[in-house]
CSV table of N, CA and C in Angstrom, one decimal:
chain,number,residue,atom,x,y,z
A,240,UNK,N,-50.4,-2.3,-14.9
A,240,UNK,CA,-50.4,-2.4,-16.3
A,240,UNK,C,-50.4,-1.1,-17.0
A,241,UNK,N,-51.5,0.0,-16.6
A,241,UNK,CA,-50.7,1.1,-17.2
A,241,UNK,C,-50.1,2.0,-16.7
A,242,UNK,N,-49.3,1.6,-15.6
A,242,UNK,CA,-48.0,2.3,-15.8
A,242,UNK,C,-46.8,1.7,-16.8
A,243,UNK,N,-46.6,0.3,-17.1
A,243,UNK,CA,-46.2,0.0,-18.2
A,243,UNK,C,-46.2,0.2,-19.5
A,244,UNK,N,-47.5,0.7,-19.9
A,244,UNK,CA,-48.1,0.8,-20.9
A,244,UNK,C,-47.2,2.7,-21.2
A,245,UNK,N,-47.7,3.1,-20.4
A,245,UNK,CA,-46.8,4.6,-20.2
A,245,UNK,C,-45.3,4.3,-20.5
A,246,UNK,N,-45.3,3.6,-19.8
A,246,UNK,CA,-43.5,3.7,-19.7
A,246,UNK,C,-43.0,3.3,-21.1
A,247,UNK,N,-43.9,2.1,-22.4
A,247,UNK,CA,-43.7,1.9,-23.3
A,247,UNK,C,-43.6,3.1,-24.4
A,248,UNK,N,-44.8,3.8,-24.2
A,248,UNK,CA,-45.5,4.8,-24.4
A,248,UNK,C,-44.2,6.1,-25.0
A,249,UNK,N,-43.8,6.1,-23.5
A,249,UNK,CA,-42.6,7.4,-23.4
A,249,UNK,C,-41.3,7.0,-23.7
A,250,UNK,N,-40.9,5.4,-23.8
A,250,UNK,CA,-39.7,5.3,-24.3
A,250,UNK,C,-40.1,5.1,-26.0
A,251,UNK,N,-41.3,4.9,-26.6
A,251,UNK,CA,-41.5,4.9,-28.1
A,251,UNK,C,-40.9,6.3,-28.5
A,252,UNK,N,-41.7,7.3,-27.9
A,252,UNK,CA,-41.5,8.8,-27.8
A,252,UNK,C,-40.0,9.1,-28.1
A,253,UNK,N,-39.1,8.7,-27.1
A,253,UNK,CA,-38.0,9.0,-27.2
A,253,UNK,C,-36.9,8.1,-28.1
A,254,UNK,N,-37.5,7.3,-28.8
A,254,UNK,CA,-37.0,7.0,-29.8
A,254,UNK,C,-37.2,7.3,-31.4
A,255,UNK,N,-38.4,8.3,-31.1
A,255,UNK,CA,-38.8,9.0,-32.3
A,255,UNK,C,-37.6,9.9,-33.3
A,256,UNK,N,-37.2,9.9,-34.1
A,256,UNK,CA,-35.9,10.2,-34.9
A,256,UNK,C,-36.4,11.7,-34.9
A,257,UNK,N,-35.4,12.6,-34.6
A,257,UNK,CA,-35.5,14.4,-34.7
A,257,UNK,C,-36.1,14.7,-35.7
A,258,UNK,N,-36.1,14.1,-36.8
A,258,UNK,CA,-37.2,14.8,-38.0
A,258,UNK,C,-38.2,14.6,-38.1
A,259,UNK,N,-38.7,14.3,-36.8
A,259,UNK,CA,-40.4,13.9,-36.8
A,259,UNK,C,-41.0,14.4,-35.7
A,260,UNK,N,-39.7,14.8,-34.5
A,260,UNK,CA,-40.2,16.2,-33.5
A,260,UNK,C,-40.1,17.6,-33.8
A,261,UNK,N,-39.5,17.8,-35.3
A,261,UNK,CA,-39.4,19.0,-35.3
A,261,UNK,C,-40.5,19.6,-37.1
A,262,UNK,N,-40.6,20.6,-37.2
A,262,UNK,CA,-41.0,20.9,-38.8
A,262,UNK,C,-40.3,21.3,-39.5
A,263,UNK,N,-39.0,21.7,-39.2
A,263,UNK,CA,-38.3,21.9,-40.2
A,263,UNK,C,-37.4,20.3,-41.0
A,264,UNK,N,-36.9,20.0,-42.0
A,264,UNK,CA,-36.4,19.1,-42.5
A,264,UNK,C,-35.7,19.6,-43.8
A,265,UNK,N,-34.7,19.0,-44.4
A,265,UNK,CA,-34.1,19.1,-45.1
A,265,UNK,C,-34.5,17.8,-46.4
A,266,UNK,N,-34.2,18.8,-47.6
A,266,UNK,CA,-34.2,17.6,-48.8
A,266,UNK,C,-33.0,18.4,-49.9
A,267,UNK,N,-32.5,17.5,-50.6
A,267,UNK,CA,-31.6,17.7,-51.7
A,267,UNK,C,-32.1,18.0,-53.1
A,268,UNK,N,-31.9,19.1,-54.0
A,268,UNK,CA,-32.5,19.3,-54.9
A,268,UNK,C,-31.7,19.1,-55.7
A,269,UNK,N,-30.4,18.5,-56.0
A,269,UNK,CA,-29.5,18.5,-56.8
A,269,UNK,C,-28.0,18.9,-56.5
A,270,UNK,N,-27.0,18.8,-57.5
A,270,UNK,CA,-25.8,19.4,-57.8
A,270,UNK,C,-25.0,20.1,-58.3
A,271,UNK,N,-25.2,21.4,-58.2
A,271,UNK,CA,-25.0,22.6,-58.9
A,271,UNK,C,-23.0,22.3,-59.7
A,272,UNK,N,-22.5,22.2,-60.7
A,272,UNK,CA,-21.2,22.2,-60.8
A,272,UNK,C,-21.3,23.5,-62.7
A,273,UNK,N,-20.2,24.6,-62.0
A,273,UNK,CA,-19.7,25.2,-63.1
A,273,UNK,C,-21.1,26.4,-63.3
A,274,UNK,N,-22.1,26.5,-62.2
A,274,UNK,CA,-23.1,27.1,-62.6
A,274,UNK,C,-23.9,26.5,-63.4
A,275,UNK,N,-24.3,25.1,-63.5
A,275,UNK,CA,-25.4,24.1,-64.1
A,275,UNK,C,-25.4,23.3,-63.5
A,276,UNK,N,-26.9,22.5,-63.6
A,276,UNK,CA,-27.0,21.5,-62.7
A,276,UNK,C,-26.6,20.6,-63.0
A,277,UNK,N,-25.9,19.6,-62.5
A,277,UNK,CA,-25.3,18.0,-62.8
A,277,UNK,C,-25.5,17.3,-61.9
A,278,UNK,N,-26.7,16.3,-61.7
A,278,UNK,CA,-28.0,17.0,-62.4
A,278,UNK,C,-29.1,17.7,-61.2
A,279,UNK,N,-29.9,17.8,-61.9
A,279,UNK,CA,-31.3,18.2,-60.8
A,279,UNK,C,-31.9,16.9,-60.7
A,280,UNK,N,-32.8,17.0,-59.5
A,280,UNK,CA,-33.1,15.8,-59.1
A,280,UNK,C,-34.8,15.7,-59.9
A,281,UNK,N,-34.8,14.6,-60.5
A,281,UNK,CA,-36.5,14.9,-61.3
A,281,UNK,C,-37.5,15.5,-60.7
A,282,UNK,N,-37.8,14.5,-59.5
A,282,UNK,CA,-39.0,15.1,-58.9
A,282,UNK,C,-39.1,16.5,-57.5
A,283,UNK,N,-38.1,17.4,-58.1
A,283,UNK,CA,-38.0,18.1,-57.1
A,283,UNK,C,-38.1,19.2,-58.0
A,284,UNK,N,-38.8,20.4,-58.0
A,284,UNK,CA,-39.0,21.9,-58.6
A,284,UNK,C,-38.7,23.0,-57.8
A,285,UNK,N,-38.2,23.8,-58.0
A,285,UNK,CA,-37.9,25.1,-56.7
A,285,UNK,C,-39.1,26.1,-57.1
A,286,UNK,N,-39.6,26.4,-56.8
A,286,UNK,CA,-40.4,27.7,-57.2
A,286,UNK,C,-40.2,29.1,-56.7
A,287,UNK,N,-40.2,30.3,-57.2
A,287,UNK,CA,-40.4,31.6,-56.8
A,287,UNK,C,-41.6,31.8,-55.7
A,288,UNK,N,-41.6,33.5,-55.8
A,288,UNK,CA,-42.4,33.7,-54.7
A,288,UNK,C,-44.0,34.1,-55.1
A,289,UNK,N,-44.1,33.8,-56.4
A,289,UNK,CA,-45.2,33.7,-56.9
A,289,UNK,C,-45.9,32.6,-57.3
A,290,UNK,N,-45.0,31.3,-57.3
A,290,UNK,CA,-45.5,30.2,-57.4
A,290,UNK,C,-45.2,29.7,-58.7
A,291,UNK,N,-44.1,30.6,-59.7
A,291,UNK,CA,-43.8,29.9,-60.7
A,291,UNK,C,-41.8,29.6,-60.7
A,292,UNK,N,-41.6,28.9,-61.8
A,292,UNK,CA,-40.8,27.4,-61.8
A,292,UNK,C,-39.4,28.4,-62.4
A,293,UNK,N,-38.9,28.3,-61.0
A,293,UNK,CA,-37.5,29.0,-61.3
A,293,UNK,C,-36.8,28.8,-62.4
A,294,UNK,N,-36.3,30.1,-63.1
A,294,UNK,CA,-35.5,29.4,-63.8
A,294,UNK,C,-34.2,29.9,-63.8
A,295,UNK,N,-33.2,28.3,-64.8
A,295,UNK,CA,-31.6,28.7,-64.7
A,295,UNK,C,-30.9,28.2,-63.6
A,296,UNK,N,-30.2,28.4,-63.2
A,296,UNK,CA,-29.2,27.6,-62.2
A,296,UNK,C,-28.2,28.9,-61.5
A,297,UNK,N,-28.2,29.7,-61.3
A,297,UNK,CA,-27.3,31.1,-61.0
A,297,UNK,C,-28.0,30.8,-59.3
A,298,UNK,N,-26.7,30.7,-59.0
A,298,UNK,CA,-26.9,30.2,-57.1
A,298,UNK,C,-27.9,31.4,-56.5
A,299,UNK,N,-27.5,33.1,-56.5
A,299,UNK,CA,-29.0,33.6,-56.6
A,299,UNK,C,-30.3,33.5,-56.8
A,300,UNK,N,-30.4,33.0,-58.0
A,300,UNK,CA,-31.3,32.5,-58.2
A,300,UNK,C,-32.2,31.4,-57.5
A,301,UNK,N,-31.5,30.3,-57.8
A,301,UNK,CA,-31.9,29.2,-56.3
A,301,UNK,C,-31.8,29.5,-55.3
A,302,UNK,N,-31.1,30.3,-54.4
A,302,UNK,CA,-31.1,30.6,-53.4
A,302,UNK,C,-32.8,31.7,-53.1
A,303,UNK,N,-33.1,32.0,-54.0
A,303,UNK,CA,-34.5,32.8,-54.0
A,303,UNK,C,-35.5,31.9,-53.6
A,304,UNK,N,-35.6,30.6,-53.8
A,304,UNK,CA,-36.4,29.8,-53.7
A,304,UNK,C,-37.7,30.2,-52.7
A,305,UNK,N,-38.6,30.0,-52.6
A,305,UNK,CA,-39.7,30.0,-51.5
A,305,UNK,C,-40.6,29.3,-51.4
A,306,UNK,N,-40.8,28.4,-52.2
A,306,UNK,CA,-41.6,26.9,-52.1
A,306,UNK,C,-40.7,25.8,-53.0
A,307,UNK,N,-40.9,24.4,-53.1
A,307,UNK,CA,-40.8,23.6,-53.4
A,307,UNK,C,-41.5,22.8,-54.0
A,308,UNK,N,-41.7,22.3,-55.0
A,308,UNK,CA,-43.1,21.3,-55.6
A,308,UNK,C,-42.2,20.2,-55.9
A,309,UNK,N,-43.0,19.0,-54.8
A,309,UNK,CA,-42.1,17.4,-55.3
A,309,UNK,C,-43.2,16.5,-55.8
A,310,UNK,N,-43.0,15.9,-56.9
A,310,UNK,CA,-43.7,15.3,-58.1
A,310,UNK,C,-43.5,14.0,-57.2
A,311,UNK,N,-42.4,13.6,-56.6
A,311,UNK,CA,-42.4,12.0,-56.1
A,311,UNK,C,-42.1,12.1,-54.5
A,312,UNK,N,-41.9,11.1,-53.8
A,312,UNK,CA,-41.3,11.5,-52.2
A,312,UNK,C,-40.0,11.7,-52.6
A,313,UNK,N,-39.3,12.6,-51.6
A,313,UNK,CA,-38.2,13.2,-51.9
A,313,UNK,C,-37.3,12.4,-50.2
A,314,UNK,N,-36.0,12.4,-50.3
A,314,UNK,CA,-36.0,11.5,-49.3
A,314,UNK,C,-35.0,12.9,-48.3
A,315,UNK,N,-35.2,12.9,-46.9
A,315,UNK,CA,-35.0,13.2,-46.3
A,315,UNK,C,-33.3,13.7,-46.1
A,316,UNK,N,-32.8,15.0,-45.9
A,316,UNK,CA,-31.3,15.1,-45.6
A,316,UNK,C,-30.9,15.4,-44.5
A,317,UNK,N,-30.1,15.5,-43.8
A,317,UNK,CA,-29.5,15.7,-42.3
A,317,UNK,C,-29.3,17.7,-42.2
A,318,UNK,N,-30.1,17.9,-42.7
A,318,UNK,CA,-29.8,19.9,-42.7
A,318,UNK,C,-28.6,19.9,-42.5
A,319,UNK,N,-27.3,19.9,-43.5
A,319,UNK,CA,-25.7,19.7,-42.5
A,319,UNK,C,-25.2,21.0,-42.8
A,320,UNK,N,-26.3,22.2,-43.8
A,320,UNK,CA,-26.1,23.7,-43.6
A,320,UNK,C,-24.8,23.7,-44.8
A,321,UNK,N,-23.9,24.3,-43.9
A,321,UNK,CA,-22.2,24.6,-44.0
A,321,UNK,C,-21.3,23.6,-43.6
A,322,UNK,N,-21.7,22.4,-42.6
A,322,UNK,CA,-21.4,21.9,-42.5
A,322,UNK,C,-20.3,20.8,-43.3
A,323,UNK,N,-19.3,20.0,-43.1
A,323,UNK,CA,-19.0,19.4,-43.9
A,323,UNK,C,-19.4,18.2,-44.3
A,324,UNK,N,-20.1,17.4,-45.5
A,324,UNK,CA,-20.4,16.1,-45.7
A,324,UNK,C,-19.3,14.8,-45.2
A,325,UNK,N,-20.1,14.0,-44.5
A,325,UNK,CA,-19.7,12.7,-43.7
A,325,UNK,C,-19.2,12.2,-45.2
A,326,UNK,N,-18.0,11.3,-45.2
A,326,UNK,CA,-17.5,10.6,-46.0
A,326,UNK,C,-17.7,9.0,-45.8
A,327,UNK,N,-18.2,8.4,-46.4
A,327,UNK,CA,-18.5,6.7,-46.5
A,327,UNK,C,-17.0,5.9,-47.2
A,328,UNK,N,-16.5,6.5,-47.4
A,328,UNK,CA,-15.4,5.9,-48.4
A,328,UNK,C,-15.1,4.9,-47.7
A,329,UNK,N,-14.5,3.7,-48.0
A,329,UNK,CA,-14.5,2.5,-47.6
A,329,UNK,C,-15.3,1.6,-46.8
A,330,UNK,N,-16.8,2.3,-46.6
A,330,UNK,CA,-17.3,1.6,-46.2
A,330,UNK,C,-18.6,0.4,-46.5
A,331,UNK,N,-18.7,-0.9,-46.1
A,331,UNK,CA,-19.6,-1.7,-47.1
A,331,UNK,C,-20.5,-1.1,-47.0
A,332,UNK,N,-21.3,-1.4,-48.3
A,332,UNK,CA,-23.0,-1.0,-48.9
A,332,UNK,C,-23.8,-1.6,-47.7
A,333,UNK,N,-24.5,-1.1,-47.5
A,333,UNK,CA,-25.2,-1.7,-46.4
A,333,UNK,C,-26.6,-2.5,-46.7
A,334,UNK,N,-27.3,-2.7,-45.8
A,334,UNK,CA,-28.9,-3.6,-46.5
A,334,UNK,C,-29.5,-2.4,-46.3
A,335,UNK,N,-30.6,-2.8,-47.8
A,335,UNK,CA,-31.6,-2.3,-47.9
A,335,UNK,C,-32.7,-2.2,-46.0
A,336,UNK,N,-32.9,-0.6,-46.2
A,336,UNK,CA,-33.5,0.0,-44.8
A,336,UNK,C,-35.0,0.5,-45.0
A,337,UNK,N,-35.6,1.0,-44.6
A,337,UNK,CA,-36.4,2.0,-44.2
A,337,UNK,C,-35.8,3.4,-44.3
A,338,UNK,N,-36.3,4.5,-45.0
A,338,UNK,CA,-35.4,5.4,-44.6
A,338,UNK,C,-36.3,6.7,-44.6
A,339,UNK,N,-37.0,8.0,-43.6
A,339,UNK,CA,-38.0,9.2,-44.3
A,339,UNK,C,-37.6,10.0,-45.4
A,340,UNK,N,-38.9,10.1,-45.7
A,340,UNK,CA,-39.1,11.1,-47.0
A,340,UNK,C,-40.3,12.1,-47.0
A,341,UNK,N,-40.0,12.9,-47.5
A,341,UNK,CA,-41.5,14.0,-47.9
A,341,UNK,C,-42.1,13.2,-48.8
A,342,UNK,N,-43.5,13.5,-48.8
A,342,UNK,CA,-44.5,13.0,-49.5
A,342,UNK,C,-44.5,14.0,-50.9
A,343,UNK,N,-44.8,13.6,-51.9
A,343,UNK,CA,-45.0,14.4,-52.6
A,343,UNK,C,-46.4,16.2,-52.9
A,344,UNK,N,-45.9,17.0,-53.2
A,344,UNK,CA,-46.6,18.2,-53.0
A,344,UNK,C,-45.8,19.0,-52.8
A,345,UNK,N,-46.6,20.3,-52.4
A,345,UNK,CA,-45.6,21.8,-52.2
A,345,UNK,C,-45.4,22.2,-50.7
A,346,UNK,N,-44.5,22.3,-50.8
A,346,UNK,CA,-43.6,22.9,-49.1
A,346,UNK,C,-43.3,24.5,-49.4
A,347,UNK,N,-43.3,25.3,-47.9
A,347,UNK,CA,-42.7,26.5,-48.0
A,347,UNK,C,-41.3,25.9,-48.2
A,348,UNK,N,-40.7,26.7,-48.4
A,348,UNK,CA,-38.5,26.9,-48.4
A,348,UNK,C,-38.6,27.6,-47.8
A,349,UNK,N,-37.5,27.6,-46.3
A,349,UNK,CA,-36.7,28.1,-45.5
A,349,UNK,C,-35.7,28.7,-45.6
A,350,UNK,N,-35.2,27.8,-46.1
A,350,UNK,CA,-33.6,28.7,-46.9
A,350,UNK,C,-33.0,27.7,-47.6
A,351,UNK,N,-31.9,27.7,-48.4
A,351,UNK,CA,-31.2,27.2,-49.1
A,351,UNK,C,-29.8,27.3,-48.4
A,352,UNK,N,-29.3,25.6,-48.9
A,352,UNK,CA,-27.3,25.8,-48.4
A,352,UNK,C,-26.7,25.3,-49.7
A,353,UNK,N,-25.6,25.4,-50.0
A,353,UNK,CA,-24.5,24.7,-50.9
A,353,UNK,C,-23.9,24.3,-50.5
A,354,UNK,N,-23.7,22.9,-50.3
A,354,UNK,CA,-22.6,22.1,-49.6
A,354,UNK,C,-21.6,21.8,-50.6
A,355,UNK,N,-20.7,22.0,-50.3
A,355,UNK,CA,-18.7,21.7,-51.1
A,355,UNK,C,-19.2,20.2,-50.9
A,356,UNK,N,-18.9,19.8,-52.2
A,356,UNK,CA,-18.0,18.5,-52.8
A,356,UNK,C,-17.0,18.9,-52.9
A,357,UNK,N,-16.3,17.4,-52.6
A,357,UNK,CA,-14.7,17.4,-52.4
A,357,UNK,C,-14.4,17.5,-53.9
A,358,UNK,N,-15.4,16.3,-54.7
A,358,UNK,CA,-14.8,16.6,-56.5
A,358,UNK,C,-15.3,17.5,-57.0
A,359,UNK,N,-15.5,18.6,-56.6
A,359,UNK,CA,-15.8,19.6,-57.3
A,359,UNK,C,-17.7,20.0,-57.5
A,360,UNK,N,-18.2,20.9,-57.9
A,360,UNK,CA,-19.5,21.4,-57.5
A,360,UNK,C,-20.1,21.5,-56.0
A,361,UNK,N,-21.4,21.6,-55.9
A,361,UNK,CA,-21.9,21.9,-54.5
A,361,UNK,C,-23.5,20.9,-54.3
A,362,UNK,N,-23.3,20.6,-53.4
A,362,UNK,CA,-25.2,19.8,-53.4
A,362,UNK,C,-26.0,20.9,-53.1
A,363,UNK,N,-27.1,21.3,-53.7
A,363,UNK,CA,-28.1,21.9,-53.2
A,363,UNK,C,-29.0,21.6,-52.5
A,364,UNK,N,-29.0,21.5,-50.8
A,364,UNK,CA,-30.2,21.3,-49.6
A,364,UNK,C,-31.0,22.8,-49.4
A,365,UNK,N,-32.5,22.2,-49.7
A,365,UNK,CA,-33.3,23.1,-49.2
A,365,UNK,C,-33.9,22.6,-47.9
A,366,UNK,N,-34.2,23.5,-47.3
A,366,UNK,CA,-34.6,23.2,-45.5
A,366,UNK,C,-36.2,23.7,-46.4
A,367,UNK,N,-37.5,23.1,-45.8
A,367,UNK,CA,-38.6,23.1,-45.8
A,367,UNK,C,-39.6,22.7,-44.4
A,368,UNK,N,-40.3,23.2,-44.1
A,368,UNK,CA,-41.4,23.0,-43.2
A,368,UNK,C,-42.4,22.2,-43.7
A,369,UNK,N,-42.8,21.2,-42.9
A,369,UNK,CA,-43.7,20.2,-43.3
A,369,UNK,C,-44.2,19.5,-42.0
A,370,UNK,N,-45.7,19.2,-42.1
A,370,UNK,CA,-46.0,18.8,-40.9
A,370,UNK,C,-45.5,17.1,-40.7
A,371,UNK,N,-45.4,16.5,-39.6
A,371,UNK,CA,-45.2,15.0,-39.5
A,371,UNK,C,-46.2,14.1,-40.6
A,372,UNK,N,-47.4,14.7,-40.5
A,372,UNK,CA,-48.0,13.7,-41.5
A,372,UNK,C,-47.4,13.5,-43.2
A,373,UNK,N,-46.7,14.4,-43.3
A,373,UNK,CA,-45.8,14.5,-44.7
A,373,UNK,C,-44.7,13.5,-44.8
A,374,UNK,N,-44.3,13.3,-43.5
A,374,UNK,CA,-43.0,12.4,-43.5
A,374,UNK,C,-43.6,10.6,-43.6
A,375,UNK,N,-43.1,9.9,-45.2
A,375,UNK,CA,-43.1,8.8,-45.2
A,375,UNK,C,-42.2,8.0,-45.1
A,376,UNK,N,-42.4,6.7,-45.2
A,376,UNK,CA,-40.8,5.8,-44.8
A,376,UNK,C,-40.8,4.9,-46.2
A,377,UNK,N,-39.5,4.8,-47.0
A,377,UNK,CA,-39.4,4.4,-48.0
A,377,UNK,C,-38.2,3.2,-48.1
A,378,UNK,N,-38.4,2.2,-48.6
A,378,UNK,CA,-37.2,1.4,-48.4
A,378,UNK,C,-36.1,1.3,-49.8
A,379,UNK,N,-34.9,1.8,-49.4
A,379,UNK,CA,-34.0,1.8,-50.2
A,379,UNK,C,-32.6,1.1,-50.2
């Protein structure tokens, strides 16, 4: 019996999704186009290294970032860096999931990416460190 119990144990384990073995995670803070945001996401603030509320939109600028303050759960992104964004185009809407998010509060920033849209501007992903108890499941 508990070697079963183990074995249940270690395959739960290894079905645990990578953003909950690791601390680092990714969240999206918006859409930078033309040097302004279109738009910023509400509950997401970038903060400097003093703890006050960045201002302006000048990719330097955000790219300074060194904490994060999220007013709501913010929902989880795939860190895709430089990488290029997956395209969904023709594919059906799917059902409403489960999906992680940060809990609301302040995170260090790791660094900042600009990912290229194909229609023009860039998404802004901040990478942030947060322990697993930060990570909630939200259905969307």
């Amino acid at each position: 019996m508990k070697a079963k119990l183990l074995l249940l144990g270690a395959a739960a384990l290894l079905a645990v999704p990578a953003f909950a073995q690791s601390d680092a995670q990714c969240i999206v803070a918006g859409r930078l186009s033309d040097g302004a945001w279109a738009p910023r996401l509400a509950g997401v603030q970038l903060l400097g290294a003093k703890g006050q509320a960045l201002a302006g939109s000048a990719r330097n600028a955000i790219a300074s970032a060194k904490q994060v303050r999220l007013s709501q759960p913010a929902l989880l992104s795939s860190c895709n860096g430089v990488q290029p964004l997956l395209s969904a185009d023709g594919e059906p809407a799917g059902r409403k999931t489960e999906v992680p998010a940060l809990s609301a509060g302040v995170l260090d920033v790791d660094g900042v990416s600009f990912l290229k849209l194909r229609t023009g501007g860039e998404l802004v992903e901040v990478r942030v460190r947060a322990p697993a108890q930060r990570v909630v499941m939200l259905t969307r």
